[in-house]
C-alpha atoms as one frame of an Amber mdcrd trajectory, in Angstrom:
protein
 -13.455   6.203  -6.798 -13.265   3.831  -3.829 -11.062   0.800  -4.374 -12.349
  -2.728  -4.051 -11.780  -3.878  -0.429  -9.183  -6.586   0.000 -10.560  -7.871
   3.338 -14.083  -8.475   4.602 -15.197  -9.713   8.004 -16.769  -8.552  11.260
 -16.079  -5.895  13.875 -17.031  -7.166  17.325 -17.267  -5.530  20.751 -18.788
  -7.854  23.327 -22.233  -8.669  21.883 -22.205  -5.837  19.322 -21.177  -7.116
  15.898 -21.304  -5.613  12.423 -19.971  -6.601   8.973 -17.031  -4.455   7.830
 -14.542  -4.237   4.996 -11.015  -2.902   4.926  -8.785  -1.248   2.339  -5.143
  -0.087   2.672  -5.032   3.665   3.295  -1.790   4.085   1.344  -0.632   3.050
  -2.106   2.562   3.023  -4.133   0.879   2.204  -7.440   1.754   5.658  -8.802
   5.474   5.103  -8.282   7.676   4.599 -11.332   8.238   0.877 -11.768  10.572
  -0.877 -14.184  10.434  -4.161 -16.069  13.558  -6.261 -16.508  14.400  -6.547
 -20.206  16.793  -8.427 -22.414  19.062  -5.596 -23.581  19.767  -7.350 -26.905
  16.161  -8.074 -27.918  14.221  -5.503 -25.903  11.895  -8.270 -24.728  10.743
  -8.649 -21.113  12.500 -11.209 -18.939  10.163 -13.680 -17.214  11.152 -15.176
 -13.858  10.178 -18.667 -12.808  10.869 -21.120  -9.995  13.514 -23.746 -10.780
  13.972 -27.046  -8.930  17.338 -26.713  -7.154  18.242 -30.360  -7.867  16.767
 -31.217 -11.271  17.194 -27.703 -12.706  13.750 -27.943 -14.313  10.989 -25.275
 -14.039   8.298 -25.983 -11.422   4.654 -25.732 -12.472   2.412 -23.416 -10.460
   0.234 -26.288  -9.227   3.302 -28.075  -7.815   4.505 -25.165  -5.681   4.135
 -25.622  -1.897   5.373 -24.078   1.326   8.100 -25.969   3.172   9.254 -25.767
   6.781  12.843 -26.932   7.248  13.287 -29.629   9.907  16.809 -30.519   8.826
  19.256 -30.131   5.981  17.370 -30.693   2.711  14.468 -32.070   4.766  11.167
 -30.197   4.784   7.641 -30.519   6.104   5.421 -29.617   3.127   2.349 -27.438
   3.694  -0.155 -26.763   0.912  -2.391 -23.712   0.608  -5.278 -25.871   1.838
  -3.266 -26.811   4.932  -2.605 -23.150   5.696  -6.231 -22.162   5.068  -7.362
 -24.849   7.514  -5.441 -23.167  10.337  -8.625 -21.262  11.080  -7.878 -18.550
  13.609 -10.870 -16.534  14.762  -8.956 -13.405  13.797  -9.079 -14.406  10.117
 -12.603 -13.002   9.827 -13.300 -11.166  13.091 -11.778  -8.044  14.647 -12.723
  -8.567  18.288 -11.875  -5.449  20.333 -10.368  -6.871  23.510  -8.977  -3.754
  25.228  -8.903   0.029  24.985  -6.116   2.535  25.575  -5.951   6.346  25.720
  -5.660   7.674  22.178  -2.394   9.497  22.881  -0.695   6.625  24.731   0.537
   4.581  21.744   3.916   5.800  20.517   4.253   6.444  16.801   7.073   3.923
  16.419   4.623   1.047  17.019   2.292   2.155  14.199   3.050   0.155  11.069
   0.505   0.457   8.233  -2.885   2.227   8.102  -6.103   0.792   6.664  -9.580
   2.270   6.216 -12.277   0.281   8.022 -15.944   0.870   7.146 -19.345  -0.868
   7.341 -19.870  -3.479   4.652 -23.614  -2.956   4.366 -26.325  -0.591   5.590
 -27.530  -3.078   8.224 -24.285  -2.681  10.150 -24.115   1.131  10.008 -25.717
   1.705  13.404 -23.529  -0.796  15.292 -20.409   0.568  13.563 -21.373   4.173
  14.410 -22.029   3.310  18.072 -18.575   1.732  18.496 -16.889   4.599  16.611
 -18.619   7.429  18.471 -18.172   5.805  21.897 -14.398   5.629  21.295 -14.427
   9.269  20.148 -16.285  10.392  23.238 -13.889   8.612  25.603 -10.808   9.568
  23.505  -9.620   5.970  23.341  -8.500   3.535  20.672  -9.375  -0.135  20.454
  -6.770  -2.900  20.676  -7.332  -6.151  18.803  -5.741  -8.784  16.537  -6.192
  -9.609  12.867  -4.695 -12.038  10.372  -3.048 -10.091   7.521  -1.142 -12.048
   4.901  -1.459 -15.311   6.877   0.207 -13.703   9.917  -1.638 -12.600  13.037
  -0.923  -8.942  13.730  -1.775  -6.727  16.656  -3.938  -3.815  15.478  -5.250
  -0.557  16.892  -8.565   0.992  15.836  -8.682   4.784  15.758 -12.001   6.593
  15.101 -11.522   9.122  12.301 -14.328  11.273  10.854 -17.129   8.888   9.779
 -14.917   5.810   9.701 -12.200   3.987  11.609  -8.504   3.816  10.764  -7.033
   0.426  11.590  -3.277   0.452  12.135  -1.270  -2.756  12.156   1.189  -2.623
  15.056   4.771  -3.699  15.475   5.320  -6.112  18.356   7.435  -5.002  21.299
  10.467  -7.058  20.265  10.452  -5.346  16.848  11.040  -1.873  18.307  14.539
  -0.884  19.390  14.682   1.129  22.651  15.475   4.772  21.944  17.562   5.085
  25.115  20.283   2.933  23.559  20.759   5.544  20.826  19.974   8.874  22.529
  21.801   8.418  25.838  25.039  10.090  24.696  23.365  13.224  23.305  23.740
  16.425  25.352  20.484  16.943  27.203  20.704  20.737  27.455  20.953  23.376
  24.731  22.333  26.911  24.967  19.331  28.927  26.325  20.434  32.028  24.374
  20.103  30.199  21.074  16.611  28.775  21.643  14.699  32.079  20.979  16.574
  32.482  17.683  15.598  28.993  16.547  12.011  29.572  17.706  11.876  32.681
  15.524  13.135  30.662  12.557  10.586  27.929  13.261   7.761  30.480  13.362
   8.789  31.845   9.971   8.728  28.370   8.456   5.530  27.115  10.128   2.389
  26.503   8.077  -0.617  24.217   8.299   0.208  20.707   7.100  -0.467  19.893
   3.464   0.616  16.880   1.370   2.190  19.425  -0.991   4.886  19.991   1.635
   6.548  16.708   0.724   7.525  15.309  -2.649   9.676  12.537  -4.049  12.607
  14.138  -5.920  13.786  10.775  -7.274  10.321  10.063  -8.683  10.221  13.497
 -10.319  13.709  13.049 -11.763  12.806   9.605 -13.132   9.670  10.948 -14.815
  11.704  13.767 -16.362  14.360  11.319 -17.574  11.719   8.997 -19.060  10.050
  11.923 -20.848  13.393  12.995 -22.344  14.159   9.467 -23.527  10.697   9.196
 -25.088  11.385  12.335 -27.138  14.780  10.986 -28.229  13.345   7.675 -29.452
  12.741   7.407 -33.178   9.086   6.727 -33.954   8.392   3.180 -35.016   7.632
   2.661 -38.682   3.927   2.271 -39.255   3.013  -1.193 -40.507   0.979  -1.317
 -43.657  -2.593  -2.362 -43.038  -3.822  -5.527 -44.664  -6.247  -5.079 -47.516
  -9.733  -6.503 -47.268 -11.528  -8.398 -50.018 -12.770  -5.057 -51.432  -9.209
  -3.800 -51.748  -9.571  -1.185 -48.980  -7.087  -1.251 -46.104  -8.530  -2.719
 -42.914  -8.901  -0.390 -39.942  -6.679  -0.922 -36.887  -6.357   0.474 -33.377
  -3.502   2.847 -34.225  -5.412   4.441 -37.101  -8.531   4.808 -34.975  -6.587
   6.549 -32.237  -4.999   8.919 -34.768  -8.414   9.677 -36.225  -9.885  10.379
 -32.798  -7.032  12.703 -31.879  -7.431  14.580 -35.163 -11.189  14.831 -34.657
 -10.736  16.279 -31.169  -8.145  18.757 -32.442 -10.438  19.865 -35.298 -13.344
  20.234 -32.870 -11.217  22.405 -30.578 -10.111  24.604 -33.509 -13.722  24.974
 -34.598 -14.815  26.138 -31.143 -12.010  28.688 -30.980 -12.895  30.013 -34.436
 -16.566  30.345 -33.425
């Protein structure tokens, strides 16, 4: 099922414009995540902002962004102030330049997003821009505000859609020469055929199954073992209704449903 897009706006190339939406192409929602607990009570620990001078909690409506102009001296900016800094790139991806598809080094690619038409009216304009880039084997260069920061982005046609990559700026990438210059530039020519043979034996078409997260797998195994070791909680007695019968509750309903499904499965096997 497609996720709800987190950004909507317009894709623009000269006078060709179409409404689009964008969704991150990657997710870490399936990763094991932990809550911080009070070891003594087993209750979750809640974090909150504390005033550094008064020591009192700060209410959500009183939180604001501050830009330091001196020691303990800040220019306060509210969310409304930040929203009013209306860059065109907040809602429009205006393709300004193009570059050969193979000319952007991987180290500049930061995070991928799926870009697609937002309604049927814009399908034709979107398809024209996409297919023209495919035919010329180029990618589009533009800018976009993501998380209140303007980022350089590259648009790469992919199948029926476009993959939008946020880009690292030049000063964020360290030059490889500074790290590789002391490495021997020539290998023993007699050893290369042996390594090529080994590479051939280990070569297969790429599949996501080739990579896995061993820490994630170990954590899931550990959690499963600890679940088995935990003593089941004592069932609380249901309150009695006016008629004297115990009231139904969610736990009992779930148990009944599980038993019903198990009985149904046994019945099918017996038949």
